[in-house]
Amino acid sequence: MATESFVLNVAEVIEETADARSVVFEVPSELQEKFAYTPGQFLTVAVPSERTGLVARCYSLSSSPHSGRHQITVKRTVDGYASNWICEQLKAGDTLRVLPPSGIFTPKDIDADFLLFGGGSGITPVISIARTALEKGTGKVVLFYANENESSVIFAGELASLVQEYPDRFTVVHWLVSLQGLPSETQLAHFASYFMSYTAFVCGPAPYMKAVTNALKELGFPRERRHQEKFVSLGGNPFGDVEEVLAAQAELKEADDAEDADDAPAFAGPVALEVELDGQSYAFDDWTGQQVLLEFLESKGVDAPFSCREGNCSSCACVVLEGDLAMKHNEVLDDEDLADGIRLTCQGLPLTETLKISYNG
Ligand SMILES: Cc1cc2nc3c(=O)[nH]c(=O)nc-3n(C[C@H](O)[C@H](O)[C@H](O)COP(=O)(O)OP(=O)(O)OC[C@H]3O[C@@H](n4cnc5c(N)ncnc54)[C@H](O)[C@@H]3O)c2cc1C
């Protein structure tokens, strides 16, 4: 079963740097509600491929919700397929199939003070949070932005304008690796130590994220104020209309399930399950854990959200209100998310006789 996708017109493709393009979508009025988003969320796009039909990739929205825009920003990955296709082939007037916004890399309180760490294309969700916090919130925003060199700084002009507009609330520190080398954990910790009461959001290449996260942990930055987004490529196809891909996925999944079967502890009996989704409540009493929770809900005709089906993105995340859910695989939720009761339904197996979950955040 595929999640509902929509064909959107590309209104504009903007050359941000030699290696990065922003893509602005036209979202018709009847889809505005479906495509409503909070800063930090991402879209999943279907990039056409002669080899596999399509390649599904997630791209964070770099626009802010109140602007009315739906803009993603894509940076070329060396030898990457989708990012290079978008940067080279896509033009205004084309169409792309897109899944509605999802993701949990989003501030709960837009009035908080924010300590943002962006590296390279990791600026994308971060600038959306910065813009929204500055324009709709009341707190201070500090951005530590690492790039290879000056010409690779995406949104340099816009950040400068925002600093001018909000001189007493917005501070940007540019870190150029070509001049200063990679920022070390000690340097990052020293910087962050001035903002211990702020809420941190971190997005960038893996080594940078690791250094920032270690620095924040070392400082004793509390988990509930540390958020990170990992940029990985989806292996699966949430668009669901390419037979070959689906067959290959099913084979892989069978192999994975067999491998994972011993790892994920599960409650074997039927579970008394309650689900809140989009203002509706569902109750079932025949989930035995033979299928993961997402698949069970789909088998019952529930239009539950998902994207990667691999535990790599957070589109299918729910909050456990009662009972608990084990996950076969989790690449995206951190300890803080887990402590908040967030679980990935695409990987979810029952742990308890009763389970109550909500998709409403
Ligand atoms: C939540 C989230 C948000 C993200 N946000 C952003 C963002 O804002 N900006 C950004 O730049 N990136 C973002 N990413 C990363 C992005 O999704 C991709 O991982 C990135 O663009 C690299 O994808 P790629 O296809 O170019 O490279 P790769 O995934 O490295 O491409 C190589 C893969 O493509 C396959 N391939 C090669 N040729 C073909 C072909 N012809 N047909 C089919 N398959 C082929 C190969 O087999 C290989 O598996 C985000 C990721 C996540 C999870």
Coordinates of C-alpha atoms and ligand atoms in Angstrom, one line a residue:
M1 CA 0.0 0.0 0.0
A2 CA 1.4 3.4 -0.9
T3 CA 1.0 6.6 1.0
E4 CA -1.0 9.3 -1.0
S5 CA 1.3 11.2 -3.3
F6 CA 0.5 14.3 -5.3
V7 CA 1.9 15.7 -8.5
L8 CA 3.1 19.3 -8.0
N9 CA 4.2 21.9 -10.5
V10 CA 7.7 23.3 -10.2
A11 CA 7.3 27.0 -10.1
E12 CA 10.9 27.9 -9.9
V13 CA 14.4 26.4 -9.7
I14 CA 16.9 28.8 -8.0
E15 CA 20.6 28.4 -8.3
E16 CA 21.8 29.0 -4.7
T17 CA 25.4 28.0 -5.2
A18 CA 27.3 26.0 -7.9
D19 CA 26.2 22.8 -6.2
A20 CA 22.8 23.7 -4.7
R21 CA 19.4 24.4 -6.1
S22 CA 16.2 25.4 -4.4
V23 CA 13.0 24.1 -5.9
V24 CA 9.8 26.0 -5.3
F25 CA 6.6 24.0 -5.7
E26 CA 3.1 25.3 -6.6
V27 CA 0.7 23.9 -4.1
P28 CA -2.9 24.4 -5.3
S29 CA -5.4 25.7 -2.8
E30 CA -7.2 22.3 -2.4
L31 CA -3.9 20.8 -1.2
Q32 CA -2.8 23.6 1.1
E33 CA -4.2 21.7 4.2
K34 CA -2.4 18.4 3.2
F35 CA 0.8 20.3 2.6
A36 CA 0.7 22.4 5.8
Y37 CA 4.0 22.1 7.6
T38 CA 6.0 23.1 10.6
P39 CA 9.6 24.4 10.3
G40 CA 12.1 21.6 10.2
Q41 CA 9.8 19.1 8.3
F42 CA 10.7 17.5 4.9
L43 CA 9.0 16.5 1.7
T44 CA 9.6 13.2 0.0
V45 CA 10.0 13.5 -3.8
A46 CA 9.9 10.9 -6.6
V47 CA 12.9 11.5 -8.9
P48 CA 12.3 9.7 -12.2
S49 CA 14.8 7.0 -13.2
E50 CA 15.0 4.9 -16.3
R51 CA 16.7 2.2 -14.3
T52 CA 14.2 1.8 -11.4
G53 CA 11.2 3.9 -12.4
L54 CA 11.8 6.3 -9.6
V55 CA 14.1 7.1 -6.7
A56 CA 12.4 8.4 -3.5
R57 CA 14.4 11.0 -1.6
C58 CA 13.6 13.3 1.4
Y59 CA 14.4 17.0 1.2
S60 CA 13.8 19.4 4.1
L61 CA 11.7 22.5 3.5
S62 CA 14.0 25.5 3.5
S63 CA 11.0 27.9 3.4
S64 CA 9.1 28.9 6.5
P65 CA 5.4 27.9 6.8
H66 CA 4.1 31.5 7.2
S67 CA 5.7 32.5 3.9
G68 CA 3.2 30.4 2.0
R69 CA 6.1 28.9 0.0
H70 CA 7.0 25.2 -0.3
Q71 CA 10.7 25.3 -1.1
I72 CA 13.3 22.5 -0.8
T73 CA 17.0 23.0 -1.2
V74 CA 19.1 20.2 -2.7
K75 CA 22.9 20.0 -2.7
R76 CA 24.7 17.7 -5.1
T77 CA 26.1 14.6 -3.5
V78 CA 29.2 13.3 -5.1
D79 CA 28.1 10.4 -7.4
G80 CA 24.6 10.8 -6.1
Y81 CA 21.7 10.1 -8.4
A82 CA 18.7 12.1 -7.3
S83 CA 20.5 15.2 -6.1
N84 CA 22.4 15.6 -9.4
W85 CA 19.3 14.9 -11.4
I86 CA 17.5 17.7 -9.5
C87 CA 20.4 20.1 -9.8
E88 CA 20.9 19.4 -13.6
Q89 CA 17.6 18.4 -15.1
L90 CA 14.7 19.9 -13.2
K91 CA 13.3 23.2 -14.4
A92 CA 10.4 25.5 -13.9
G93 CA 7.2 24.1 -15.5
D94 CA 8.2 20.5 -14.8
T95 CA 6.2 18.3 -12.4
L96 CA 7.3 16.0 -9.6
R97 CA 5.4 13.5 -7.4
V98 CA 5.7 14.5 -3.8
L99 CA 4.5 13.1 -0.5
P100 CA 3.1 15.6 2.1
P101 CA 5.4 17.1 4.7
S102 CA 6.5 15.0 7.7
G103 CA 9.2 14.7 10.3
I104 CA 9.8 15.5 13.9
F105 CA 12.9 17.8 13.7
T106 CA 10.6 20.7 14.8
P107 CA 10.6 23.1 17.7
K108 CA 7.8 22.6 20.2
D109 CA 7.9 26.2 21.4
I110 CA 8.7 28.8 18.7
D111 CA 9.3 31.5 21.4
A112 CA 12.3 29.6 22.8
D113 CA 15.9 30.7 22.3
F114 CA 17.5 28.6 19.6
L115 CA 21.1 27.4 19.2
L116 CA 21.3 26.2 15.6
F117 CA 24.1 24.2 14.1
G118 CA 24.1 23.8 10.3
G119 CA 26.7 22.2 8.1
G120 CA 26.5 22.4 4.2
S121 CA 23.1 21.3 3.0
G122 CA 22.1 20.8 6.7
I123 CA 21.2 24.5 6.7
T124 CA 18.0 23.6 5.0
P125 CA 15.7 22.7 7.9
V126 CA 17.7 25.0 10.1
I127 CA 17.0 28.2 8.1
S128 CA 13.3 27.3 8.2
I129 CA 13.5 27.2 12.0
A130 CA 15.5 30.4 12.1
R131 CA 13.2 32.4 9.9
T132 CA 10.1 31.2 11.7
A133 CA 11.5 31.8 15.1
L134 CA 12.6 35.3 14.1
E135 CA 9.4 36.2 12.4
K136 CA 6.9 34.5 14.6
G137 CA 8.7 33.9 17.9
T138 CA 10.2 36.2 20.5
G139 CA 13.5 34.5 21.5
K140 CA 17.1 34.8 20.4
V141 CA 18.6 32.7 17.6
V142 CA 22.2 31.8 17.2
L143 CA 23.5 30.0 14.1
F144 CA 26.8 28.3 13.9
Y145 CA 27.2 27.5 10.2
A146 CA 30.0 25.4 8.8
N147 CA 30.9 25.2 5.1
E148 CA 33.9 24.2 3.0
N149 CA 34.5 27.7 1.7
E150 CA 32.8 31.0 1.0
S151 CA 31.4 29.9 -2.3
S152 CA 29.7 26.9 -0.8
V153 CA 27.6 28.9 1.7
I154 CA 24.0 28.4 0.8
F155 CA 21.7 31.4 1.8
A156 CA 24.6 33.7 2.6
G157 CA 22.8 36.8 1.4
E158 CA 19.5 35.9 3.1
L159 CA 21.3 35.2 6.4
A160 CA 23.0 38.6 6.2
S161 CA 19.7 40.3 5.6
L162 CA 18.1 38.6 8.5
V163 CA 20.9 39.6 10.8
Q164 CA 20.4 43.2 9.7
E165 CA 16.7 42.9 10.2
Y166 CA 17.0 41.4 13.7
P167 CA 20.4 42.7 15.0
D168 CA 19.5 42.2 18.6
R169 CA 18.0 38.7 18.2
F170 CA 20.0 36.9 15.4
T171 CA 23.7 36.1 15.4
V172 CA 25.3 34.1 12.7
V173 CA 28.8 32.6 13.0
H174 CA 30.3 31.3 9.7
W175 CA 32.9 28.6 10.0
L176 CA 34.9 28.0 6.8
V177 CA 36.7 24.6 6.8
S178 CA 39.1 25.8 4.1
L179 CA 40.4 28.5 6.5
Q180 CA 39.9 27.0 10.0
G181 CA 39.8 23.2 9.5
L182 CA 36.9 21.1 10.8
P183 CA 35.5 22.5 14.1
S184 CA 36.7 20.3 16.9
E185 CA 34.5 19.1 19.8
T186 CA 36.4 21.5 22.1
Q187 CA 35.8 24.5 19.9
L188 CA 32.1 23.6 19.5
A189 CA 31.7 23.0 23.2
H190 CA 33.3 26.4 24.0
F191 CA 30.9 28.1 21.6
A192 CA 27.8 26.3 22.9
S193 CA 28.8 26.9 26.5
Y194 CA 27.5 30.5 26.1
F195 CA 24.0 29.3 25.2
M196 CA 23.3 26.6 27.8
S197 CA 19.7 27.6 28.2
Y198 CA 18.9 27.5 24.5
T199 CA 17.3 24.7 22.5
A200 CA 19.7 23.1 20.0
F201 CA 19.0 21.8 16.5
V202 CA 21.8 20.1 14.6
C203 CA 21.9 19.1 11.0
G204 CA 24.9 18.5 8.7
P205 CA 27.4 15.9 7.5
A206 CA 27.8 12.9 9.8
P207 CA 31.2 13.8 11.3
Y208 CA 30.1 17.4 12.0
M209 CA 26.8 16.2 13.7
K210 CA 28.8 13.7 15.8
A211 CA 31.2 16.5 16.9
V212 CA 28.4 18.9 17.8
T213 CA 26.3 16.2 19.6
N214 CA 29.4 15.0 21.6
A215 CA 30.1 18.6 22.5
L216 CA 26.6 19.3 23.7
K217 CA 26.5 16.1 25.7
E218 CA 29.9 16.9 27.2
L219 CA 28.5 20.2 28.4
G220 CA 25.6 18.5 30.0
F221 CA 23.1 20.0 27.5
P222 CA 19.8 18.4 28.5
R223 CA 18.4 15.8 26.1
E224 CA 15.1 17.6 25.8
R225 CA 16.8 20.6 24.3
R226 CA 19.0 18.6 21.8
H227 CA 17.6 17.7 18.4
Q228 CA 19.3 16.3 15.3
E229 CA 18.3 15.4 11.8
K230 CA 20.2 12.8 9.8
F231 CA 20.3 13.2 6.0
V232 CA 20.2 9.6 4.6
S233 CA 19.0 8.3 1.3
L234 CA 15.9 6.1 1.4
G235 CA 16.4 2.6 0.1
G236 CA 12.7 1.9 -0.3
N237 CA 9.9 3.3 -2.4
P238 CA 7.0 4.9 -0.5
F239 CA 5.3 5.9 -3.8
G240 CA 4.5 2.2 -4.4
D241 CA 3.7 2.1 -8.1
V242 CA 6.8 0.5 -9.5
E243 CA 6.4 -3.3 -9.5
E244 CA 10.1 -4.1 -9.8
V245 CA 11.0 -2.0 -6.8
L246 CA 8.1 -3.4 -4.7
A247 CA 9.1 -7.0 -5.5
A248 CA 12.7 -6.3 -4.7
Q249 CA 11.6 -4.6 -1.4
A250 CA 9.4 -7.5 -0.5
E251 CA 12.3 -9.9 -0.9
L252 CA 14.6 -7.7 1.1
K253 CA 12.1 -7.3 3.8
E254 CA 11.5 -11.1 4.1
A255 CA 15.3 -11.5 4.6
D256 CA 15.4 -8.6 7.1
D257 CA 12.4 -9.9 9.0
A258 CA 14.0 -13.3 9.3
E259 CA 17.2 -11.6 10.5
D260 CA 15.4 -9.3 12.9
A261 CA 13.0 -11.9 14.3
D262 CA 15.3 -12.8 17.2
D263 CA 16.3 -9.2 18.0
A264 CA 12.9 -7.6 18.6
P265 CA 11.2 -8.8 21.7
A266 CA 7.5 -8.9 21.2
F267 CA 4.3 -9.7 23.0
A268 CA 2.7 -12.6 21.2
G269 CA -0.9 -12.4 22.2
P270 CA -3.6 -10.2 20.6
V271 CA -3.2 -6.6 21.7
A272 CA -6.0 -4.3 22.7
L273 CA -5.0 -1.4 20.4
E274 CA -6.3 2.2 20.4
V275 CA -5.1 4.7 17.8
E276 CA -5.7 8.4 17.4
L277 CA -5.1 9.8 13.9
D278 CA -6.3 13.0 12.3
G279 CA -9.0 13.6 14.9
Q280 CA -10.4 10.0 14.5
S281 CA -10.1 7.1 17.0
Y282 CA -9.7 3.5 16.0
A283 CA -9.8 0.4 18.2
F284 CA -8.7 -3.2 17.3
D285 CA -8.2 -6.3 19.4
D286 CA -6.6 -8.7 16.9
W287 CA -3.1 -7.4 16.4
T288 CA -0.8 -10.3 17.1
G289 CA 2.5 -8.7 16.2
Q290 CA 2.9 -10.9 13.1
Q291 CA 3.1 -7.7 11.1
V292 CA 4.6 -4.4 12.2
L293 CA 2.1 -1.9 13.5
L294 CA 2.1 0.2 10.3
E295 CA 1.2 -2.8 8.2
F296 CA -1.4 -4.0 10.6
L297 CA -3.1 -0.5 10.4
E298 CA -2.9 -0.5 6.6
S299 CA -4.5 -4.0 6.6
K300 CA -7.4 -2.4 8.5
G301 CA -7.7 0.4 6.0
V302 CA -6.3 3.1 8.3
D303 CA -4.5 5.8 6.3
A304 CA -1.4 5.9 8.5
P305 CA 1.5 8.1 7.5
F306 CA 4.9 6.6 6.4
S307 CA 7.7 7.2 4.0
C308 CA 10.8 5.0 4.1
R309 CA 9.5 1.9 5.9
E310 CA 13.0 1.2 7.1
G311 CA 13.3 3.1 10.3
N312 CA 15.4 5.8 8.6
C313 CA 13.0 8.7 8.6
S314 CA 10.3 9.7 11.1
S315 CA 7.3 10.0 8.8
C316 CA 5.5 7.2 10.6
A317 CA 6.3 8.3 14.1
C318 CA 3.6 8.1 16.8
V319 CA 3.5 8.8 20.5
V320 CA 2.8 5.9 22.9
L321 CA 0.2 7.0 25.4
E322 CA -0.2 3.7 27.2
G323 CA 1.7 0.4 27.0
D324 CA 4.9 0.1 24.8
L325 CA 6.1 -0.7 21.4
A326 CA 9.5 -2.3 20.5
M327 CA 11.2 -1.3 17.3
K328 CA 13.1 -3.7 15.0
H329 CA 15.3 -0.9 13.7
N330 CA 15.7 2.8 14.5
E331 CA 18.1 5.2 12.8
V332 CA 16.3 8.4 13.6
L333 CA 14.9 8.7 17.1
D334 CA 17.4 9.7 19.8
D335 CA 17.2 8.9 23.6
E336 CA 15.2 12.0 24.1
D337 CA 12.6 11.1 21.5
L338 CA 12.3 7.6 23.0
A339 CA 11.9 9.0 26.5
D340 CA 9.1 11.2 25.1
G341 CA 7.4 8.0 24.0
I342 CA 8.0 8.5 20.3
R343 CA 8.1 5.3 18.3
L344 CA 8.3 4.4 14.6
T345 CA 5.3 2.4 13.6
C346 CA 7.0 1.0 10.5
Q347 CA 9.2 -0.9 12.9
G348 CA 6.8 -1.4 15.7
L349 CA 6.0 -4.7 17.4
P350 CA 3.9 -5.0 20.5
L351 CA 5.4 -5.2 24.0
T352 CA 2.3 -5.0 26.1
E353 CA -1.2 -6.4 26.2
T354 CA -2.7 -3.0 25.7
L355 CA -1.4 -0.2 23.6
K356 CA -2.6 3.3 23.0
I357 CA -0.9 5.5 20.4
S358 CA -1.5 9.0 18.9
Y359 CA -0.2 10.4 15.7
N360 CA -1.3 13.9 16.8
G361 CA 2.1 14.9 18.2
Ligands
LIG1 C1 14.8 13.8 6.6 C2 15.8 14.1 5.5 C3 15.9 15.3 5.0 C4 16.9 15.6 4.0 N1 17.0 16.9 3.5 C5 17.9 17.2 2.6 C6 18.1 18.5 2.1 O1 17.4 19.4 2.6 N2 19.0 18.8 1.2 C7 19.8 17.8 0.7 O2 20.6 18.1 -0.2 N3 19.7 16.5 1.1 C8 18.7 16.2 2.0 N4 18.6 14.9 2.5 C9 19.4 13.9 1.8 C10 18.8 13.4 0.5 O3 17.6 12.7 0.9 C11 19.6 12.4 -0.2 O4 20.1 11.4 0.7 C12 20.8 13.1 -0.9 O5 20.3 14.1 -1.9 C13 21.6 12.1 -1.7 O6 20.8 11.4 -2.6 P1 21.4 11.0 -4.1 O7 20.4 10.1 -4.7 O8 21.9 12.2 -4.8 O9 22.7 10.2 -3.7 P2 22.9 8.7 -3.3 O10 21.8 8.1 -2.5 O11 24.3 8.5 -2.8 O12 22.8 8.0 -4.8 C14 23.4 6.8 -5.0 C15 22.3 5.8 -5.0 O13 21.5 6.0 -6.2 C16 21.4 4.8 -6.9 N5 21.3 5.1 -8.3 C17 22.4 5.5 -9.1 N6 21.9 5.7 -10.4 C18 20.6 5.4 -10.4 C19 19.6 5.4 -11.4 N7 19.9 5.8 -12.6 N8 18.4 5.0 -11.0 C20 18.1 4.6 -9.8 N9 19.0 4.6 -8.8 C21 20.2 5.0 -9.1 C22 22.6 4.0 -6.5 O14 22.3 2.6 -6.7 C23 22.8 4.4 -5.1 O15 22.0 3.6 -4.2 C24 17.7 14.6 3.5 C25 17.5 13.3 3.9 C26 16.6 13.0 4.9 C27 16.4 11.6 5.4

